[in-house]
């Protein structure tokens, strides 16, 4: 019998909770179809390979470029993405030490959002824009292609912004900037700040 190691994480909110910024259709396709396919692919690829039994993070760190790295990266990136979202009324702004870190690195929260928006809107092709932290506590913004992840560059991912068209096409067609503008309303920065440790 085939062993399945990885499961599709459940959403911490209802499919309609993020509308109108992110519609039920977008969430249901993105989580229920795209994300599920990455999980299924990863399970099939890992089964019987030398990566069987490793944690997702270890696979992301160790697998050389190729199908296993791509699918493991996409599973981790989507886990971060969906976990950090919240209905607008529950989306908390950064506070305390995390806000201090942001101010140290970018001057202010608004300036950080400006830089993240610029990086994510100008990234060419399918990929992700991340807020990440290095081992001396500096925050970094970086964009990476396909399913790549900051862990592969000794950075810890804190916030993962999906800029693949499938993340926004149903609601915004090619208007990635509009998707990003509305996405900021749905980020629970408390969840993001908990990833620092
Ligand atoms: Mn996606």
mmCIF file with all atom_site columns, C-alpha atoms and ligand atoms in Angstrom:
data_model
loop_
_atom_site.group_PDB
_atom_site.id
_atom_site.type_symbol
_atom_site.label_atom_id
_atom_site.label_alt_id
_atom_site.label_comp_id
_atom_site.label_asym_id
_atom_site.label_entity_id
_atom_site.label_seq_id
_atom_site.pdbx_PDB_ins_code
_atom_site.Cartn_x
_atom_site.Cartn_y
_atom_site.Cartn_z
_atom_site.occupancy
_atom_site.B_iso_or_equiv
_atom_site.pdbx_formal_charge
_atom_site.auth_seq_id
_atom_site.auth_comp_id
_atom_site.auth_asym_id
_atom_site.auth_atom_id
_atom_site.pdbx_PDB_model_num
ATOM   1   C  CA  . UNK A 1 1   ? 0.000   0.000  0.000   1.00 0.00 ? 1   UNK A CA  1
ATOM   2   C  CA  . UNK A 1 2   ? 1.281   3.460  -0.870  1.00 0.00 ? 2   UNK A CA  1
ATOM   3   C  CA  . UNK A 1 3   ? 2.276   5.589  2.100   1.00 0.00 ? 3   UNK A CA  1
ATOM   4   C  CA  . UNK A 1 4   ? 1.213   9.215  2.022   1.00 0.00 ? 4   UNK A CA  1
ATOM   5   C  CA  . UNK A 1 5   ? 3.411   11.484 4.084   1.00 0.00 ? 5   UNK A CA  1
ATOM   6   C  CA  . UNK A 1 6   ? 2.046   14.897 3.354   1.00 0.00 ? 6   UNK A CA  1
ATOM   7   C  CA  . UNK A 1 7   ? -1.507  16.126 3.671   1.00 0.00 ? 7   UNK A CA  1
ATOM   8   C  CA  . UNK A 1 8   ? -3.282  19.174 2.350   1.00 0.00 ? 8   UNK A CA  1
ATOM   9   C  CA  . UNK A 1 9   ? -3.527  21.564 5.341   1.00 0.00 ? 9   UNK A CA  1
ATOM   10  C  CA  . UNK A 1 10  ? -7.057  22.681 6.063   1.00 0.00 ? 10  UNK A CA  1
ATOM   11  C  CA  . UNK A 1 11  ? -7.874  26.367 5.757   1.00 0.00 ? 11  UNK A CA  1
ATOM   12  C  CA  . UNK A 1 12  ? -8.329  28.241 9.034   1.00 0.00 ? 12  UNK A CA  1
ATOM   13  C  CA  . UNK A 1 13  ? -11.306 30.132 7.548   1.00 0.00 ? 13  UNK A CA  1
ATOM   14  C  CA  . UNK A 1 14  ? -14.278 29.522 5.277   1.00 0.00 ? 14  UNK A CA  1
ATOM   15  C  CA  . UNK A 1 15  ? -14.025 29.745 1.488   1.00 0.00 ? 15  UNK A CA  1
ATOM   16  C  CA  . UNK A 1 16  ? -16.192 32.869 1.500   1.00 0.00 ? 16  UNK A CA  1
ATOM   17  C  CA  . UNK A 1 17  ? -14.365 34.642 4.367   1.00 0.00 ? 17  UNK A CA  1
ATOM   18  C  CA  . UNK A 1 18  ? -11.795 36.477 2.234   1.00 0.00 ? 18  UNK A CA  1
ATOM   19  C  CA  . UNK A 1 19  ? -14.241 37.880 -0.326  1.00 0.00 ? 19  UNK A CA  1
ATOM   20  C  CA  . UNK A 1 20  ? -14.406 40.198 -2.129  1.00 0.00 ? 20  UNK A CA  1
ATOM   21  C  CA  . UNK A 1 21  ? -10.598 40.579 -2.055  1.00 0.00 ? 21  UNK A CA  1
ATOM   22  C  CA  . UNK A 1 22  ? -10.172 36.857 -2.690  1.00 0.00 ? 22  UNK A CA  1
ATOM   23  C  CA  . UNK A 1 23  ? -13.277 35.136 -3.990  1.00 0.00 ? 23  UNK A CA  1
ATOM   24  C  CA  . UNK A 1 24  ? -14.657 31.742 -3.085  1.00 0.00 ? 24  UNK A CA  1
ATOM   25  C  CA  . UNK A 1 25  ? -13.787 30.503 -6.605  1.00 0.00 ? 25  UNK A CA  1
ATOM   26  C  CA  . UNK A 1 26  ? -10.169 31.631 -6.334  1.00 0.00 ? 26  UNK A CA  1
ATOM   27  C  CA  . UNK A 1 27  ? -9.739  30.064 -2.898  1.00 0.00 ? 27  UNK A CA  1
ATOM   28  C  CA  . UNK A 1 28  ? -11.454 26.853 -3.866  1.00 0.00 ? 28  UNK A CA  1
ATOM   29  C  CA  . UNK A 1 29  ? -9.362  26.385 -7.050  1.00 0.00 ? 29  UNK A CA  1
ATOM   30  C  CA  . UNK A 1 30  ? -6.122  27.593 -5.521  1.00 0.00 ? 30  UNK A CA  1
ATOM   31  C  CA  . UNK A 1 31  ? -6.361  25.544 -2.335  1.00 0.00 ? 31  UNK A CA  1
ATOM   32  C  CA  . UNK A 1 32  ? -8.517  22.634 -3.453  1.00 0.00 ? 32  UNK A CA  1
ATOM   33  C  CA  . UNK A 1 33  ? -6.963  22.048 -6.890  1.00 0.00 ? 33  UNK A CA  1
ATOM   34  C  CA  . UNK A 1 34  ? -3.537  23.670 -7.321  1.00 0.00 ? 34  UNK A CA  1
ATOM   35  C  CA  . UNK A 1 35  ? -2.259  23.155 -3.775  1.00 0.00 ? 35  UNK A CA  1
ATOM   36  C  CA  . UNK A 1 36  ? -3.749  19.641 -3.614  1.00 0.00 ? 36  UNK A CA  1
ATOM   37  C  CA  . UNK A 1 37  ? -1.945  18.694 -6.844  1.00 0.00 ? 37  UNK A CA  1
ATOM   38  C  CA  . UNK A 1 38  ? 1.418   19.772 -5.404  1.00 0.00 ? 38  UNK A CA  1
ATOM   39  C  CA  . UNK A 1 39  ? 0.763   17.655 -2.291  1.00 0.00 ? 39  UNK A CA  1
ATOM   40  C  CA  . UNK A 1 40  ? -0.273  14.632 -4.384  1.00 0.00 ? 40  UNK A CA  1
ATOM   41  C  CA  . UNK A 1 41  ? 2.717   15.009 -6.721  1.00 0.00 ? 41  UNK A CA  1
ATOM   42  C  CA  . UNK A 1 42  ? 5.119   15.316 -3.803  1.00 0.00 ? 42  UNK A CA  1
ATOM   43  C  CA  . UNK A 1 43  ? 3.763   12.156 -2.163  1.00 0.00 ? 43  UNK A CA  1
ATOM   44  C  CA  . UNK A 1 44  ? 4.158   10.202 -5.387  1.00 0.00 ? 44  UNK A CA  1
ATOM   45  C  CA  . UNK A 1 45  ? 7.672   11.516 -6.052  1.00 0.00 ? 45  UNK A CA  1
ATOM   46  C  CA  . UNK A 1 46  ? 8.933   10.944 -2.513  1.00 0.00 ? 46  UNK A CA  1
ATOM   47  C  CA  . UNK A 1 47  ? 7.482   7.442  -2.188  1.00 0.00 ? 47  UNK A CA  1
ATOM   48  C  CA  . UNK A 1 48  ? 10.376  4.967  -2.476  1.00 0.00 ? 48  UNK A CA  1
ATOM   49  C  CA  . UNK A 1 49  ? 12.966  7.749  -2.929  1.00 0.00 ? 49  UNK A CA  1
ATOM   50  C  CA  . UNK A 1 50  ? 15.760  8.675  -0.533  1.00 0.00 ? 50  UNK A CA  1
ATOM   51  C  CA  . UNK A 1 51  ? 13.576  11.565 0.671   1.00 0.00 ? 51  UNK A CA  1
ATOM   52  C  CA  . UNK A 1 52  ? 10.931  9.252  2.074   1.00 0.00 ? 52  UNK A CA  1
ATOM   53  C  CA  . UNK A 1 53  ? 10.476  9.931  5.793   1.00 0.00 ? 53  UNK A CA  1
ATOM   54  C  CA  . UNK A 1 54  ? 12.156  13.362 5.715   1.00 0.00 ? 54  UNK A CA  1
ATOM   55  C  CA  . UNK A 1 55  ? 10.294  16.442 6.882   1.00 0.00 ? 55  UNK A CA  1
ATOM   56  C  CA  . UNK A 1 56  ? 9.028   18.914 4.308   1.00 0.00 ? 56  UNK A CA  1
ATOM   57  C  CA  . UNK A 1 57  ? 11.609  21.485 5.421   1.00 0.00 ? 57  UNK A CA  1
ATOM   58  C  CA  . UNK A 1 58  ? 14.467  18.998 5.053   1.00 0.00 ? 58  UNK A CA  1
ATOM   59  C  CA  . UNK A 1 59  ? 13.311  18.053 1.561   1.00 0.00 ? 59  UNK A CA  1
ATOM   60  C  CA  . UNK A 1 60  ? 13.074  21.722 0.556   1.00 0.00 ? 60  UNK A CA  1
ATOM   61  C  CA  . UNK A 1 61  ? 16.596  22.311 1.899   1.00 0.00 ? 61  UNK A CA  1
ATOM   62  C  CA  . UNK A 1 62  ? 18.236  19.196 0.441   1.00 0.00 ? 62  UNK A CA  1
ATOM   63  C  CA  . UNK A 1 63  ? 16.578  18.241 -2.851  1.00 0.00 ? 63  UNK A CA  1
ATOM   64  C  CA  . UNK A 1 64  ? 18.511  19.424 -5.914  1.00 0.00 ? 64  UNK A CA  1
ATOM   65  C  CA  . UNK A 1 65  ? 16.600  21.422 -8.536  1.00 0.00 ? 65  UNK A CA  1
ATOM   66  C  CA  . UNK A 1 66  ? 14.000  19.218 -10.145 1.00 0.00 ? 66  UNK A CA  1
ATOM   67  C  CA  . UNK A 1 67  ? 10.500  17.827 -9.619  1.00 0.00 ? 67  UNK A CA  1
ATOM   68  C  CA  . UNK A 1 68  ? 10.930  16.919 -5.928  1.00 0.00 ? 68  UNK A CA  1
ATOM   69  C  CA  . UNK A 1 69  ? 12.361  20.346 -5.050  1.00 0.00 ? 69  UNK A CA  1
ATOM   70  C  CA  . UNK A 1 70  ? 9.671   22.114 -7.098  1.00 0.00 ? 70  UNK A CA  1
ATOM   71  C  CA  . UNK A 1 71  ? 6.745   20.262 -5.547  1.00 0.00 ? 71  UNK A CA  1
ATOM   72  C  CA  . UNK A 1 72  ? 8.137   20.338 -1.992  1.00 0.00 ? 72  UNK A CA  1
ATOM   73  C  CA  . UNK A 1 73  ? 8.777   24.071 -2.365  1.00 0.00 ? 73  UNK A CA  1
ATOM   74  C  CA  . UNK A 1 74  ? 5.252   24.624 -3.647  1.00 0.00 ? 74  UNK A CA  1
ATOM   75  C  CA  . UNK A 1 75  ? 3.794   22.654 -0.720  1.00 0.00 ? 75  UNK A CA  1
ATOM   76  C  CA  . UNK A 1 76  ? 5.783   24.713 1.791   1.00 0.00 ? 76  UNK A CA  1
ATOM   77  C  CA  . UNK A 1 77  ? 5.102   28.025 0.013   1.00 0.00 ? 77  UNK A CA  1
ATOM   78  C  CA  . UNK A 1 78  ? 1.359   27.390 -0.171  1.00 0.00 ? 78  UNK A CA  1
ATOM   79  C  CA  . UNK A 1 79  ? 1.271   26.254 3.452   1.00 0.00 ? 79  UNK A CA  1
ATOM   80  C  CA  . UNK A 1 80  ? 2.805   29.604 4.447   1.00 0.00 ? 80  UNK A CA  1
ATOM   81  C  CA  . UNK A 1 81  ? 0.557   31.524 2.059   1.00 0.00 ? 81  UNK A CA  1
ATOM   82  C  CA  . UNK A 1 82  ? -2.812  30.166 3.193   1.00 0.00 ? 82  UNK A CA  1
ATOM   83  C  CA  . UNK A 1 83  ? -1.867  30.092 6.883   1.00 0.00 ? 83  UNK A CA  1
ATOM   84  C  CA  . UNK A 1 84  ? -0.974  33.810 6.929   1.00 0.00 ? 84  UNK A CA  1
ATOM   85  C  CA  . UNK A 1 85  ? -4.328  34.933 5.485   1.00 0.00 ? 85  UNK A CA  1
ATOM   86  C  CA  . UNK A 1 86  ? -7.301  36.004 7.589   1.00 0.00 ? 86  UNK A CA  1
ATOM   87  C  CA  . UNK A 1 87  ? -10.653 37.700 7.047   1.00 0.00 ? 87  UNK A CA  1
ATOM   88  C  CA  . UNK A 1 88  ? -10.106 41.467 6.923   1.00 0.00 ? 88  UNK A CA  1
ATOM   89  C  CA  . UNK A 1 89  ? -11.655 42.017 10.370  1.00 0.00 ? 89  UNK A CA  1
ATOM   90  C  CA  . UNK A 1 90  ? -9.129  39.576 11.922  1.00 0.00 ? 90  UNK A CA  1
ATOM   91  C  CA  . UNK A 1 91  ? -6.042  40.743 10.041  1.00 0.00 ? 91  UNK A CA  1
ATOM   92  C  CA  . UNK A 1 92  ? -3.692  42.109 12.691  1.00 0.00 ? 92  UNK A CA  1
ATOM   93  C  CA  . UNK A 1 93  ? -0.987  44.690 12.032  1.00 0.00 ? 93  UNK A CA  1
ATOM   94  C  CA  . UNK A 1 94  ? 2.583   44.112 13.274  1.00 0.00 ? 94  UNK A CA  1
ATOM   95  C  CA  . UNK A 1 95  ? 3.286   45.125 16.862  1.00 0.00 ? 95  UNK A CA  1
ATOM   96  C  CA  . UNK A 1 96  ? 6.041   44.938 19.485  1.00 0.00 ? 96  UNK A CA  1
ATOM   97  C  CA  . UNK A 1 97  ? 9.411   43.450 18.627  1.00 0.00 ? 97  UNK A CA  1
ATOM   98  C  CA  . UNK A 1 98  ? 8.364   42.465 15.127  1.00 0.00 ? 98  UNK A CA  1
ATOM   99  C  CA  . UNK A 1 99  ? 7.332   46.036 14.322  1.00 0.00 ? 99  UNK A CA  1
ATOM   100 C  CA  . UNK A 1 100 ? 10.699  47.168 15.700  1.00 0.00 ? 100 UNK A CA  1
ATOM   101 C  CA  . UNK A 1 101 ? 12.497  44.730 13.356  1.00 0.00 ? 101 UNK A CA  1
ATOM   102 C  CA  . UNK A 1 102 ? 10.481  46.083 10.418  1.00 0.00 ? 102 UNK A CA  1
ATOM   103 C  CA  . UNK A 1 103 ? 11.332  49.679 11.319  1.00 0.00 ? 103 UNK A CA  1
ATOM   104 C  CA  . UNK A 1 104 ? 15.023  48.790 11.677  1.00 0.00 ? 104 UNK A CA  1
ATOM   105 C  CA  . UNK A 1 105 ? 15.111  47.165 8.242   1.00 0.00 ? 105 UNK A CA  1
ATOM   106 C  CA  . UNK A 1 106 ? 12.760  49.348 6.194   1.00 0.00 ? 106 UNK A CA  1
ATOM   107 C  CA  . UNK A 1 107 ? 12.071  52.558 8.152   1.00 0.00 ? 107 UNK A CA  1
ATOM   108 C  CA  . UNK A 1 108 ? 8.364   51.839 8.602   1.00 0.00 ? 108 UNK A CA  1
ATOM   109 C  CA  . UNK A 1 109 ? 5.658   49.235 7.991   1.00 0.00 ? 109 UNK A CA  1
ATOM   110 C  CA  . UNK A 1 110 ? 4.284   51.256 5.055   1.00 0.00 ? 110 UNK A CA  1
ATOM   111 C  CA  . UNK A 1 111 ? 7.722   51.462 3.457   1.00 0.00 ? 111 UNK A CA  1
ATOM   112 C  CA  . UNK A 1 112 ? 8.085   47.685 3.775   1.00 0.00 ? 112 UNK A CA  1
ATOM   113 C  CA  . UNK A 1 113 ? 4.705   47.147 2.094   1.00 0.00 ? 113 UNK A CA  1
ATOM   114 C  CA  . UNK A 1 114 ? 5.788   49.531 -0.673  1.00 0.00 ? 114 UNK A CA  1
ATOM   115 C  CA  . UNK A 1 115 ? 8.968   47.523 -1.277  1.00 0.00 ? 115 UNK A CA  1
ATOM   116 C  CA  . UNK A 1 116 ? 7.169   44.183 -1.120  1.00 0.00 ? 116 UNK A CA  1
ATOM   117 C  CA  . UNK A 1 117 ? 4.589   45.460 -3.613  1.00 0.00 ? 117 UNK A CA  1
ATOM   118 C  CA  . UNK A 1 118 ? 7.304   46.689 -5.943  1.00 0.00 ? 118 UNK A CA  1
ATOM   119 C  CA  . UNK A 1 119 ? 9.165   43.369 -5.793  1.00 0.00 ? 119 UNK A CA  1
ATOM   120 C  CA  . UNK A 1 120 ? 6.018   41.270 -6.267  1.00 0.00 ? 120 UNK A CA  1
ATOM   121 C  CA  . UNK A 1 121 ? 4.485   43.396 -9.020  1.00 0.00 ? 121 UNK A CA  1
ATOM   122 C  CA  . UNK A 1 122 ? 7.671   43.629 -11.069 1.00 0.00 ? 122 UNK A CA  1
ATOM   123 C  CA  . UNK A 1 123 ? 8.671   39.960 -10.785 1.00 0.00 ? 123 UNK A CA  1
ATOM   124 C  CA  . UNK A 1 124 ? 8.614   38.458 -14.271 1.00 0.00 ? 124 UNK A CA  1
ATOM   125 C  CA  . UNK A 1 125 ? 6.910   35.104 -14.641 1.00 0.00 ? 125 UNK A CA  1
ATOM   126 C  CA  . UNK A 1 126 ? 5.683   32.556 -12.103 1.00 0.00 ? 126 UNK A CA  1
ATOM   127 C  CA  . UNK A 1 127 ? 7.145   32.700 -8.654  1.00 0.00 ? 127 UNK A CA  1
ATOM   128 C  CA  . UNK A 1 128 ? 6.988   34.081 -5.151  1.00 0.00 ? 128 UNK A CA  1
ATOM   129 C  CA  . UNK A 1 129 ? 7.989   37.203 -3.278  1.00 0.00 ? 129 UNK A CA  1
ATOM   130 C  CA  . UNK A 1 130 ? 9.090   36.652 0.299   1.00 0.00 ? 130 UNK A CA  1
ATOM   131 C  CA  . UNK A 1 131 ? 9.797   38.571 3.425   1.00 0.00 ? 131 UNK A CA  1
ATOM   132 C  CA  . UNK A 1 132 ? 12.545  36.549 5.102   1.00 0.00 ? 132 UNK A CA  1
ATOM   133 C  CA  . UNK A 1 133 ? 14.968  36.872 7.993   1.00 0.00 ? 133 UNK A CA  1
ATOM   134 C  CA  . UNK A 1 134 ? 18.670  36.030 8.118   1.00 0.00 ? 134 UNK A CA  1
ATOM   135 C  CA  . UNK A 1 135 ? 20.560  34.528 11.045  1.00 0.00 ? 135 UNK A CA  1
ATOM   136 C  CA  . UNK A 1 136 ? 21.463  37.944 12.466  1.00 0.00 ? 136 UNK A CA  1
ATOM   137 C  CA  . UNK A 1 137 ? 17.871  39.157 12.528  1.00 0.00 ? 137 UNK A CA  1
ATOM   138 C  CA  . UNK A 1 138 ? 17.824  41.316 9.397   1.00 0.00 ? 138 UNK A CA  1
ATOM   139 C  CA  . UNK A 1 139 ? 14.665  41.266 7.303   1.00 0.00 ? 139 UNK A CA  1
ATOM   140 C  CA  . UNK A 1 140 ? 15.082  40.758 3.560   1.00 0.00 ? 140 UNK A CA  1
ATOM   141 C  CA  . UNK A 1 141 ? 12.754  40.928 0.564   1.00 0.00 ? 141 UNK A CA  1
ATOM   142 C  CA  . UNK A 1 142 ? 13.435  38.507 -2.257  1.00 0.00 ? 142 UNK A CA  1
ATOM   143 C  CA  . UNK A 1 143 ? 11.600  37.065 -5.245  1.00 0.00 ? 143 UNK A CA  1
ATOM   144 C  CA  . UNK A 1 144 ? 12.245  33.521 -6.400  1.00 0.00 ? 144 UNK A CA  1
ATOM   145 C  CA  . UNK A 1 145 ? 11.052  31.528 -9.425  1.00 0.00 ? 145 UNK A CA  1
ATOM   146 C  CA  . UNK A 1 146 ? 8.618   28.613 -9.524  1.00 0.00 ? 146 UNK A CA  1
ATOM   147 C  CA  . UNK A 1 147 ? 8.579   26.772 -6.164  1.00 0.00 ? 147 UNK A CA  1
ATOM   148 C  CA  . UNK A 1 148 ? 11.887  28.026 -4.826  1.00 0.00 ? 148 UNK A CA  1
ATOM   149 C  CA  . UNK A 1 149 ? 12.126  28.985 -1.144  1.00 0.00 ? 149 UNK A CA  1
ATOM   150 C  CA  . UNK A 1 150 ? 14.423  31.249 0.962   1.00 0.00 ? 150 UNK A CA  1
ATOM   151 C  CA  . UNK A 1 151 ? 15.446  28.216 3.082   1.00 0.00 ? 151 UNK A CA  1
ATOM   152 C  CA  . UNK A 1 152 ? 17.654  27.188 0.166   1.00 0.00 ? 152 UNK A CA  1
ATOM   153 C  CA  . UNK A 1 153 ? 19.602  30.452 0.630   1.00 0.00 ? 153 UNK A CA  1
ATOM   154 C  CA  . UNK A 1 154 ? 19.955  30.267 4.429   1.00 0.00 ? 154 UNK A CA  1
ATOM   155 C  CA  . UNK A 1 155 ? 17.045  32.641 4.980   1.00 0.00 ? 155 UNK A CA  1
ATOM   156 C  CA  . UNK A 1 156 ? 13.920  31.852 6.960   1.00 0.00 ? 156 UNK A CA  1
ATOM   157 C  CA  . UNK A 1 157 ? 10.658  32.680 5.157   1.00 0.00 ? 157 UNK A CA  1
ATOM   158 C  CA  . UNK A 1 158 ? 8.232   34.836 7.167   1.00 0.00 ? 158 UNK A CA  1
ATOM   159 C  CA  . UNK A 1 159 ? 5.723   35.934 4.527   1.00 0.00 ? 159 UNK A CA  1
ATOM   160 C  CA  . UNK A 1 160 ? 5.088   34.251 1.175   1.00 0.00 ? 160 UNK A CA  1
ATOM   161 C  CA  . UNK A 1 161 ? 3.301   36.133 -1.611  1.00 0.00 ? 161 UNK A CA  1
ATOM   162 C  CA  . UNK A 1 162 ? 2.153   33.944 -4.482  1.00 0.00 ? 162 UNK A CA  1
ATOM   163 C  CA  . UNK A 1 163 ? 2.594   35.752 -7.796  1.00 0.00 ? 163 UNK A CA  1
ATOM   164 C  CA  . UNK A 1 164 ? 1.683   32.820 -10.016 1.00 0.00 ? 164 UNK A CA  1
ATOM   165 C  CA  . UNK A 1 165 ? -1.260  33.872 -12.206 1.00 0.00 ? 165 UNK A CA  1
ATOM   166 C  CA  . UNK A 1 166 ? -3.384  31.079 -10.721 1.00 0.00 ? 166 UNK A CA  1
ATOM   167 C  CA  . UNK A 1 167 ? -3.344  33.009 -7.424  1.00 0.00 ? 167 UNK A CA  1
ATOM   168 C  CA  . UNK A 1 168 ? -5.292  35.954 -8.824  1.00 0.00 ? 168 UNK A CA  1
ATOM   169 C  CA  . UNK A 1 169 ? -6.421  35.402 -12.414 1.00 0.00 ? 169 UNK A CA  1
ATOM   170 C  CA  . UNK A 1 170 ? -10.083 34.575 -11.684 1.00 0.00 ? 170 UNK A CA  1
ATOM   171 C  CA  . UNK A 1 171 ? -10.563 37.763 -9.638  1.00 0.00 ? 171 UNK A CA  1
ATOM   172 C  CA  . UNK A 1 172 ? -8.104  40.186 -11.222 1.00 0.00 ? 172 UNK A CA  1
ATOM   173 C  CA  . UNK A 1 173 ? -7.168  38.711 -14.639 1.00 0.00 ? 173 UNK A CA  1
ATOM   174 C  CA  . UNK A 1 174 ? -3.749  40.237 -15.434 1.00 0.00 ? 174 UNK A CA  1
ATOM   175 C  CA  . UNK A 1 175 ? -3.958  43.010 -12.819 1.00 0.00 ? 175 UNK A CA  1
ATOM   176 C  CA  . UNK A 1 176 ? -1.361  41.730 -10.364 1.00 0.00 ? 176 UNK A CA  1
ATOM   177 C  CA  . UNK A 1 177 ? -1.059  45.122 -8.668  1.00 0.00 ? 177 UNK A CA  1
ATOM   178 C  CA  . UNK A 1 178 ? -4.774  45.124 -7.757  1.00 0.00 ? 178 UNK A CA  1
ATOM   179 C  CA  . UNK A 1 179 ? -4.436  41.623 -6.333  1.00 0.00 ? 179 UNK A CA  1
ATOM   180 C  CA  . UNK A 1 180 ? -1.480  42.742 -4.200  1.00 0.00 ? 180 UNK A CA  1
ATOM   181 C  CA  . UNK A 1 181 ? -3.233  45.914 -3.006  1.00 0.00 ? 181 UNK A CA  1
ATOM   182 C  CA  . UNK A 1 182 ? -6.151  43.842 -1.725  1.00 0.00 ? 182 UNK A CA  1
ATOM   183 C  CA  . UNK A 1 183 ? -3.979  41.009 -0.430  1.00 0.00 ? 183 UNK A CA  1
ATOM   184 C  CA  . UNK A 1 184 ? -2.418  43.341 2.163   1.00 0.00 ? 184 UNK A CA  1
ATOM   185 C  CA  . UNK A 1 185 ? -5.880  43.672 3.749   1.00 0.00 ? 185 UNK A CA  1
ATOM   186 C  CA  . UNK A 1 186 ? -5.936  39.916 4.390   1.00 0.00 ? 186 UNK A CA  1
ATOM   187 C  CA  . UNK A 1 187 ? -2.542  39.360 6.011   1.00 0.00 ? 187 UNK A CA  1
ATOM   188 C  CA  . UNK A 1 188 ? -2.509  38.363 9.649   1.00 0.00 ? 188 UNK A CA  1
ATOM   189 C  CA  . UNK A 1 189 ? 0.817   39.831 10.721  1.00 0.00 ? 189 UNK A CA  1
ATOM   190 C  CA  . UNK A 1 190 ? 0.568   38.090 14.065  1.00 0.00 ? 190 UNK A CA  1
ATOM   191 C  CA  . UNK A 1 191 ? 0.930   34.753 12.229  1.00 0.00 ? 191 UNK A CA  1
ATOM   192 C  CA  . UNK A 1 192 ? 3.844   36.189 10.241  1.00 0.00 ? 192 UNK A CA  1
ATOM   193 C  CA  . UNK A 1 193 ? 5.597   37.470 13.379  1.00 0.00 ? 193 UNK A CA  1
ATOM   194 C  CA  . UNK A 1 194 ? 5.322   34.043 15.046  1.00 0.00 ? 194 UNK A CA  1
ATOM   195 C  CA  . UNK A 1 195 ? 7.540   32.651 12.256  1.00 0.00 ? 195 UNK A CA  1
ATOM   196 C  CA  . UNK A 1 196 ? 10.492  34.781 13.387  1.00 0.00 ? 196 UNK A CA  1
ATOM   197 C  CA  . UNK A 1 197 ? 11.339  32.355 16.195  1.00 0.00 ? 197 UNK A CA  1
HETATM 198 MN MN1 . LIG B 2 .   ? -0.332  29.172 -5.878  1.00 0.00 ? 1   LIG B MN1 1
#
